[in-house]
Amino acid sequence: MGVKPHFLFSFRIAPDKTPIVYTINVKVVKHLRGHDMDLGLREKVALVLAASKGLGRACATALAAEGADVTIGARNKQVVENTAQEIQRETGSRILAVPTDVTREEDIEAIVTSTVRAFGHIDILVNNAGGPPFGTFETVGDVQWQAAFELNLLSAVRLVRLVLPHMRKRGSGRIINIVSTSVKQPIDGLILSNTTRMAVVGLAKSLSLELAPDNITVNNVCPGRFLTDRIRQGHALKEQMAQGKSESEALRSIAQDIPMGRIGKPEELAALVAFLASEQAGYITGTTIQVDGGLVRAMF
Ligand code: NAP
């Protein structure tokens, strides 16, 4: 964590009845004692897509809590602006909201330009997007394939293309793609995700090689099951609730095959993203790391 002020107050009454107030900056004290790791994100600028809710929001919050200025984008203007205000209040960092649909080239250009105009540069890109719809091979057609390609792959290609000159100018950069454990173990009924996210992994691996000489790292983070609207509105939870279970019973049921026995909290994924964005992660590139409570049975 960074060392932004985080105060605790206590007081006692002196013998002459004067109240004495003590103020302790807890984060600074922890930092000085070496209990906190400074991720070196103050003075950094991050761009996080699909960040008005869920995992993207948690990533933006974790980066801002470490002192980074953050631009967040998502389609719903009101929601993304409210989220920006909330993160700013929570962390004290500067948060810019830019309504953005990552499938629209002009929106991507606008969010990159607005970030540089507001904060001067870009050091960190978190590529995130909504997930493609559920479906099996025979239930999805060309329209859905094209849309999934544009949502999950082409958006990342376009964003990387536009942020690269800014990272090169800074002499370093961090690119982190939120994908899915579907790249390690296919998920039933999610053929669009299983396929398009593998393309993101291929892109990231190639980019990590091409951009290493520029001191730009490229990594993928794979969420297992996290409690966000994506899960709340997903067919697994709906199926369980259709059998008469409450939401918490249904969540327990869909966590049964997770070795840790529970659904993840978005901040648990965001912690890895903040670390991969940090100074300390400068030698980690080309990796694909799952955060899944042990869900994926694959060896790598
Ligand atoms: P979420 O809670 O539903 O949030 C999705 C976010 O993406 C919202 O801010 C949404 O805002 C934004 N968004 C959706 N489509 C967009 C678009 N075209 N352009 C810009 N922003 C867009 O979902 P989540 O659980 O955080 O999931 C984030 C990503 O992780 C998804 O790709 C999902 O498939 C993947 N994932 C999630 C889990 C999980 O357990 N939650 C597991 C594996 C993978 P607007 O609607 O306003 O645009």
Short mmCIF file of C-alpha atoms and ligand atoms in Angstrom, two decimals:
data_model
loop_
_atom_site.label_atom_id
_atom_site.label_comp_id
_atom_site.label_asym_id
_atom_site.label_seq_id
_atom_site.Cartn_x
_atom_site.Cartn_y
_atom_site.Cartn_z
CA MET A 1 0.00 0.00 0.00
CA GLY A 2 1.07 3.60 -0.49
CA VAL A 3 1.35 6.06 2.35
CA LYS A 4 -1.65 8.26 1.82
CA PRO A 5 -2.86 9.69 5.12
CA HIS A 6 -5.32 7.50 6.94
CA PHE A 7 -5.97 8.94 10.37
CA LEU A 8 -7.11 7.36 13.61
CA PHE A 9 -8.19 9.62 16.44
CA SER A 10 -8.30 8.93 20.16
CA PHE A 11 -8.52 11.23 23.15
CA ARG A 12 -8.16 11.31 26.92
CA ILE A 13 -9.03 13.88 29.53
CA ALA A 14 -6.02 15.46 31.28
CA PRO A 15 -6.09 15.88 35.11
CA ASP A 16 -7.04 19.57 34.64
CA LYS A 17 -10.08 18.32 32.56
CA THR A 18 -8.54 19.48 29.23
CA PRO A 19 -9.30 17.00 26.42
CA ILE A 20 -6.13 15.81 24.64
CA VAL A 21 -6.64 14.50 21.10
CA TYR A 22 -4.13 12.09 19.57
CA THR A 23 -3.95 11.73 15.79
CA ILE A 24 -2.05 8.86 14.23
CA ASN A 25 -1.45 8.45 10.53
CA VAL A 26 -1.83 4.69 10.54
CA LYS A 27 -0.59 4.11 7.01
CA VAL A 28 2.57 6.19 7.52
CA VAL A 29 3.33 4.40 10.81
CA LYS A 30 2.84 0.98 9.15
CA HIS A 31 5.02 2.05 6.22
CA LEU A 32 7.83 3.23 8.50
CA ARG A 33 7.70 -0.04 10.40
CA GLY A 34 8.06 -1.89 7.10
CA HIS A 35 4.64 -3.57 7.34
CA ASP A 36 3.46 -2.05 4.07
CA MET A 37 4.90 -2.44 0.59
CA ASP A 38 5.04 0.74 -1.45
CA LEU A 39 4.15 -0.34 -4.99
CA GLY A 40 5.65 2.83 -6.46
CA LEU A 41 2.42 3.90 -8.13
CA ARG A 42 2.33 7.50 -6.96
CA GLU A 43 2.94 9.80 -9.98
CA LYS A 44 1.69 6.98 -12.25
CA VAL A 45 -1.34 7.25 -14.52
CA ALA A 46 -3.58 4.26 -15.18
CA LEU A 47 -6.29 3.71 -17.75
CA VAL A 48 -8.82 1.04 -16.73
CA LEU A 49 -11.57 -0.02 -19.13
CA ALA A 50 -14.98 -1.43 -18.23
CA ALA A 51 -14.45 -0.05 -14.77
CA SER A 52 -17.77 1.33 -13.56
CA LYS A 53 -18.56 -1.94 -11.77
CA GLY A 54 -17.20 -5.31 -10.78
CA LEU A 55 -13.62 -6.34 -11.42
CA GLY A 56 -12.70 -3.24 -13.43
CA ARG A 57 -13.90 -0.96 -10.66
CA ALA A 58 -11.96 -2.97 -8.07
CA CYS A 59 -8.79 -2.67 -10.19
CA ALA A 60 -9.24 1.09 -10.57
CA THR A 61 -9.78 1.42 -6.81
CA ALA A 62 -6.68 -0.65 -5.96
CA LEU A 63 -4.50 1.45 -8.29
CA ALA A 64 -5.94 4.70 -6.94
CA ALA A 65 -5.43 3.53 -3.35
CA GLU A 66 -1.75 3.13 -4.24
CA GLY A 67 -1.67 6.76 -5.34
CA ALA A 68 -2.12 6.47 -9.13
CA ASP A 69 -4.30 8.88 -11.08
CA VAL A 70 -6.86 6.76 -12.89
CA THR A 71 -9.14 7.16 -15.88
CA ILE A 72 -12.10 4.80 -15.94
CA GLY A 73 -14.33 4.03 -18.88
CA ALA A 74 -17.63 2.19 -19.33
CA ARG A 75 -20.72 2.77 -21.49
CA ASN A 76 -23.25 4.14 -19.00
CA LYS A 77 -22.29 7.80 -18.46
CA GLN A 78 -24.12 8.29 -15.18
CA VAL A 79 -22.81 5.11 -13.60
CA VAL A 80 -19.20 5.67 -14.66
CA GLU A 81 -19.29 9.27 -13.39
CA ASN A 82 -20.77 8.21 -10.03
CA THR A 83 -18.15 5.48 -9.70
CA ALA A 84 -15.35 7.96 -10.41
CA GLN A 85 -16.61 10.26 -7.66
CA GLU A 86 -16.87 7.38 -5.21
CA ILE A 87 -13.35 6.08 -5.92
CA GLN A 88 -11.96 9.62 -5.66
CA ARG A 89 -13.65 10.10 -2.27
CA GLU A 90 -12.44 6.70 -1.07
CA THR A 91 -8.80 7.00 -2.16
CA GLY A 92 -8.01 10.71 -2.52
CA SER A 93 -6.52 10.11 -5.99
CA ARG A 94 -7.70 11.92 -9.10
CA ILE A 95 -10.22 9.88 -11.10
CA LEU A 96 -11.43 10.84 -14.55
CA ALA A 97 -14.59 9.25 -15.98
CA VAL A 98 -14.92 8.98 -19.75
CA PRO A 99 -18.03 7.25 -21.12
CA THR A 100 -16.58 4.58 -23.41
CA ASP A 101 -17.79 1.61 -25.39
CA VAL A 102 -14.63 -0.43 -26.01
CA THR A 103 -16.07 -1.78 -29.26
CA ARG A 104 -16.09 1.74 -30.75
CA GLU A 105 -12.81 2.94 -32.18
CA GLU A 106 -13.72 6.61 -31.71
CA ASP A 107 -14.49 6.03 -28.00
CA ILE A 108 -11.11 4.40 -27.51
CA GLU A 109 -9.36 7.33 -29.17
CA ALA A 110 -11.33 9.74 -26.98
CA ILE A 111 -10.49 8.03 -23.68
CA VAL A 112 -6.77 7.87 -24.48
CA THR A 113 -6.71 11.52 -25.58
CA SER A 114 -8.70 12.67 -22.52
CA THR A 115 -6.37 10.78 -20.17
CA VAL A 116 -3.25 12.37 -21.63
CA ARG A 117 -4.92 15.79 -21.62
CA ALA A 118 -5.95 15.45 -17.97
CA PHE A 119 -2.92 13.67 -16.48
CA GLY A 120 -0.09 14.23 -18.98
CA HIS A 121 0.86 10.62 -19.69
CA ILE A 122 -0.16 6.94 -19.42
CA ASP A 123 1.89 4.31 -17.56
CA ILE A 124 -0.60 1.50 -16.97
CA LEU A 125 -3.29 0.03 -19.20
CA VAL A 126 -5.82 -2.43 -17.78
CA ASN A 127 -7.70 -3.98 -20.70
CA ASN A 128 -11.08 -5.13 -19.48
CA ALA A 129 -14.46 -5.45 -21.19
CA GLY A 130 -17.82 -7.00 -20.59
CA GLY A 131 -17.88 -10.75 -21.13
CA PRO A 132 -19.29 -12.29 -24.31
CA PRO A 133 -22.72 -13.95 -24.00
CA PHE A 134 -23.19 -17.56 -22.98
CA GLY A 135 -23.68 -20.10 -25.78
CA THR A 136 -22.48 -23.36 -27.29
CA PHE A 137 -21.10 -23.84 -30.81
CA GLU A 138 -24.49 -24.49 -32.34
CA THR A 139 -26.27 -21.62 -30.64
CA VAL A 140 -24.01 -18.78 -31.73
CA GLY A 141 -23.70 -17.42 -35.25
CA ASP A 142 -21.44 -15.06 -37.15
CA VAL A 143 -22.95 -11.96 -35.58
CA GLN A 144 -22.06 -13.18 -32.08
CA TRP A 145 -18.59 -14.34 -33.16
CA GLN A 146 -17.87 -10.95 -34.71
CA ALA A 147 -19.17 -9.10 -31.64
CA ALA A 148 -17.05 -11.22 -29.26
CA PHE A 149 -13.97 -10.60 -31.43
CA GLU A 150 -14.57 -6.85 -31.32
CA LEU A 151 -15.38 -6.80 -27.58
CA ASN A 152 -12.55 -8.92 -26.24
CA LEU A 153 -9.72 -8.86 -28.80
CA LEU A 154 -9.96 -5.88 -31.13
CA SER A 155 -10.59 -3.49 -28.21
CA ALA A 156 -7.30 -4.58 -26.63
CA VAL A 157 -5.43 -4.29 -29.95
CA ARG A 158 -6.69 -0.75 -30.46
CA LEU A 159 -5.97 0.35 -26.91
CA VAL A 160 -2.44 -1.00 -26.94
CA ARG A 161 -1.78 0.68 -30.28
CA LEU A 162 -2.84 4.06 -28.91
CA VAL A 163 -1.13 3.91 -25.50
CA LEU A 164 2.20 2.55 -26.79
CA PRO A 165 3.66 5.88 -27.93
CA HIS A 166 2.90 7.33 -24.47
CA MET A 167 4.53 4.42 -22.64
CA ARG A 168 7.58 4.55 -24.93
CA LYS A 169 7.91 8.26 -24.16
CA ARG A 170 7.97 7.39 -20.42
CA GLY A 171 10.54 4.63 -20.94
CA SER A 172 8.33 1.98 -19.31
CA GLY A 173 4.80 0.66 -19.15
CA ARG A 174 2.49 -2.01 -17.81
CA ILE A 175 -0.24 -3.67 -19.86
CA ILE A 176 -2.57 -6.03 -18.00
CA ASN A 177 -5.40 -7.90 -19.69
CA ILE A 178 -8.30 -9.26 -17.67
CA VAL A 179 -9.19 -12.54 -19.35
CA SER A 180 -10.71 -15.63 -17.69
CA THR A 181 -9.75 -19.04 -16.34
CA SER A 182 -11.36 -20.24 -19.61
CA VAL A 183 -7.86 -19.83 -21.13
CA LYS A 184 -6.58 -22.60 -18.81
CA GLN A 185 -9.67 -24.81 -18.69
CA PRO A 186 -12.63 -24.23 -21.05
CA ILE A 187 -15.90 -23.31 -19.34
CA ASP A 188 -19.03 -25.20 -20.47
CA GLY A 189 -21.45 -23.05 -22.42
CA LEU A 190 -18.99 -20.21 -22.96
CA ILE A 191 -17.52 -21.00 -26.36
CA LEU A 192 -17.09 -17.33 -27.27
CA SER A 193 -15.04 -16.61 -24.16
CA ASN A 194 -13.09 -19.88 -24.42
CA THR A 195 -12.03 -18.92 -27.95
CA THR A 196 -11.59 -15.15 -28.07
CA ARG A 197 -9.68 -14.92 -24.77
CA MET A 198 -7.09 -17.38 -26.07
CA ALA A 199 -6.45 -14.84 -28.82
CA VAL A 200 -5.78 -12.21 -26.15
CA VAL A 201 -3.27 -14.55 -24.51
CA GLY A 202 -1.55 -15.03 -27.89
CA LEU A 203 -1.53 -11.29 -28.44
CA ALA A 204 -0.09 -10.63 -24.97
CA LYS A 205 2.66 -13.22 -25.34
CA SER A 206 3.73 -11.80 -28.70
CA LEU A 207 3.55 -8.25 -27.39
CA SER A 208 5.58 -9.15 -24.30
CA LEU A 209 8.42 -10.19 -26.63
CA GLU A 210 8.10 -7.21 -28.94
CA LEU A 211 7.85 -4.67 -26.12
CA ALA A 212 10.40 -6.04 -23.64
CA PRO A 213 13.17 -3.86 -25.13
CA ASP A 214 10.94 -0.83 -24.35
CA ASN A 215 10.65 -1.90 -20.70
CA ILE A 216 6.91 -2.47 -21.17
CA THR A 217 5.50 -5.60 -19.54
CA VAL A 218 2.41 -7.43 -20.74
CA ASN A 219 0.54 -9.93 -18.58
CA ASN A 220 -2.87 -11.59 -18.34
CA VAL A 221 -4.93 -12.08 -15.21
CA CYS A 222 -7.58 -14.82 -15.16
CA PRO A 223 -10.52 -14.42 -12.79
CA GLY A 224 -12.14 -17.63 -11.56
CA ARG A 225 -15.53 -16.85 -10.00
CA PHE A 226 -15.96 -13.42 -8.43
CA LEU A 227 -19.03 -11.87 -6.93
CA THR A 228 -20.01 -9.25 -9.50
CA ASP A 229 -23.11 -8.60 -11.61
CA ARG A 230 -21.64 -10.97 -14.22
CA ILE A 231 -22.07 -13.82 -11.70
CA ARG A 232 -25.32 -12.46 -10.22
CA GLN A 233 -26.87 -12.39 -13.70
CA GLY A 234 -25.16 -15.58 -14.89
CA HIS A 235 -27.03 -18.74 -15.78
CA ALA A 236 -25.36 -20.84 -13.02
CA LEU A 237 -26.83 -18.65 -10.25
CA LYS A 238 -30.20 -18.34 -11.99
CA GLU A 239 -30.44 -22.13 -12.37
CA GLN A 240 -29.81 -22.60 -8.65
CA MET A 241 -32.31 -19.90 -7.67
CA ALA A 242 -34.89 -21.43 -10.01
CA GLN A 243 -34.68 -24.52 -7.79
CA GLY A 244 -35.89 -22.34 -4.90
CA LYS A 245 -32.52 -21.48 -3.31
CA SER A 246 -31.83 -18.02 -1.87
CA GLU A 247 -28.97 -16.01 -3.43
CA SER A 248 -26.55 -16.93 -0.65
CA GLU A 249 -27.48 -20.64 -0.84
CA ALA A 250 -27.06 -20.52 -4.62
CA LEU A 251 -23.66 -18.83 -4.26
CA ARG A 252 -22.56 -21.52 -1.80
CA SER A 253 -23.62 -24.17 -4.29
CA ILE A 254 -21.68 -22.65 -7.18
CA ALA A 255 -18.62 -22.39 -4.92
CA GLN A 256 -18.69 -26.11 -4.09
CA ASP A 257 -16.09 -27.09 -6.68
CA ILE A 258 -13.75 -24.25 -5.69
CA PRO A 259 -11.07 -25.72 -3.40
CA MET A 260 -11.10 -22.55 -1.24
CA GLY A 261 -14.86 -23.12 -0.85
CA ARG A 262 -15.99 -19.61 -1.69
CA ILE A 263 -16.53 -17.10 -4.48
CA GLY A 264 -13.76 -14.50 -4.74
CA LYS A 265 -13.98 -10.85 -3.74
CA PRO A 266 -13.17 -8.41 -6.60
CA GLU A 267 -10.44 -6.77 -4.49
CA GLU A 268 -8.63 -10.13 -4.36
CA LEU A 269 -8.20 -9.99 -8.12
CA ALA A 270 -7.41 -6.27 -8.04
CA ALA A 271 -4.52 -6.88 -5.63
CA LEU A 272 -2.73 -8.93 -8.29
CA VAL A 273 -3.43 -6.29 -10.93
CA ALA A 274 -1.97 -3.57 -8.67
CA PHE A 275 1.11 -5.71 -8.06
CA LEU A 276 1.62 -6.41 -11.78
CA ALA A 277 1.34 -2.65 -12.35
CA SER A 278 3.97 -1.94 -9.70
CA GLU A 279 7.66 -1.12 -9.86
CA GLN A 280 8.36 -4.45 -8.15
CA ALA A 281 6.80 -6.40 -11.04
CA GLY A 282 9.20 -4.96 -13.63
CA TYR A 283 10.69 -8.38 -14.46
CA ILE A 284 7.35 -10.21 -14.84
CA THR A 285 6.14 -10.32 -18.43
CA GLY A 286 4.33 -12.69 -20.78
CA THR A 287 2.57 -14.51 -17.92
CA THR A 288 -1.04 -15.63 -17.52
CA ILE A 289 -1.94 -15.92 -13.84
CA GLN A 290 -5.20 -17.18 -12.44
CA VAL A 291 -6.83 -15.86 -9.26
CA ASP A 292 -9.40 -18.56 -8.64
CA GLY A 293 -9.19 -20.12 -5.18
CA GLY A 294 -7.67 -23.23 -6.80
CA LEU A 295 -10.52 -23.78 -9.30
CA VAL A 296 -8.36 -24.57 -12.35
CA ARG A 297 -7.01 -28.12 -12.18
CA ALA A 298 -4.41 -27.58 -14.92
CA MET A 299 -0.73 -27.69 -13.93
CA PHE A 300 0.09 -24.32 -15.51
P1 NAP B 1 -19.62 -6.74 -14.41
O1 NAP B 1 -19.64 -6.64 -12.94
O2 NAP B 1 -20.85 -7.10 -15.15
O3 NAP B 1 -19.03 -5.35 -14.95
C1 NAP B 1 -18.83 -5.17 -16.31
C2 NAP B 1 -18.27 -3.78 -16.54
O4 NAP B 1 -17.93 -3.69 -17.91
C3 NAP B 1 -19.26 -2.66 -16.27
O5 NAP B 1 -18.56 -1.55 -15.77
C4 NAP B 1 -19.83 -2.37 -17.65
O6 NAP B 1 -20.36 -1.05 -17.70
C5 NAP B 1 -18.56 -2.54 -18.49
N1 NAP B 1 -18.77 -2.85 -19.90
C6 NAP B 1 -19.52 -3.85 -20.43
N2 NAP B 1 -19.47 -3.79 -21.76
C7 NAP B 1 -18.66 -2.76 -22.08
C8 NAP B 1 -18.23 -2.17 -23.31
N3 NAP B 1 -18.62 -2.65 -24.49
N4 NAP B 1 -17.39 -1.09 -23.25
C9 NAP B 1 -17.00 -0.59 -22.07
N5 NAP B 1 -17.38 -1.09 -20.89
C10 NAP B 1 -18.21 -2.15 -20.90
O7 NAP B 1 -18.54 -7.83 -14.92
P2 NAP B 1 -17.22 -8.40 -14.20
O8 NAP B 1 -17.58 -9.61 -13.45
O9 NAP B 1 -16.50 -7.30 -13.53
O10 NAP B 1 -16.40 -8.92 -15.47
C11 NAP B 1 -15.37 -8.18 -16.06
C12 NAP B 1 -14.69 -9.10 -17.09
O11 NAP B 1 -14.12 -10.22 -16.41
C13 NAP B 1 -15.66 -9.66 -18.12
O12 NAP B 1 -15.00 -9.77 -19.36
C14 NAP B 1 -15.97 -11.04 -17.58
O13 NAP B 1 -16.36 -11.94 -18.57
C15 NAP B 1 -14.61 -11.41 -16.99
N6 NAP B 1 -14.73 -12.48 -16.00
C16 NAP B 1 -15.45 -12.30 -14.87
C17 NAP B 1 -15.55 -13.34 -13.96
C18 NAP B 1 -16.33 -13.20 -12.68
O14 NAP B 1 -16.41 -14.17 -11.93
N7 NAP B 1 -16.91 -12.06 -12.37
C19 NAP B 1 -14.93 -14.56 -14.23
C20 NAP B 1 -14.18 -14.71 -15.40
C21 NAP B 1 -14.08 -13.66 -16.28
P3 NAP B 1 -21.40 -0.60 -18.86
O15 NAP B 1 -22.42 -1.70 -18.97
O16 NAP B 1 -21.93 0.71 -18.41
O17 NAP B 1 -20.57 -0.47 -20.11
#
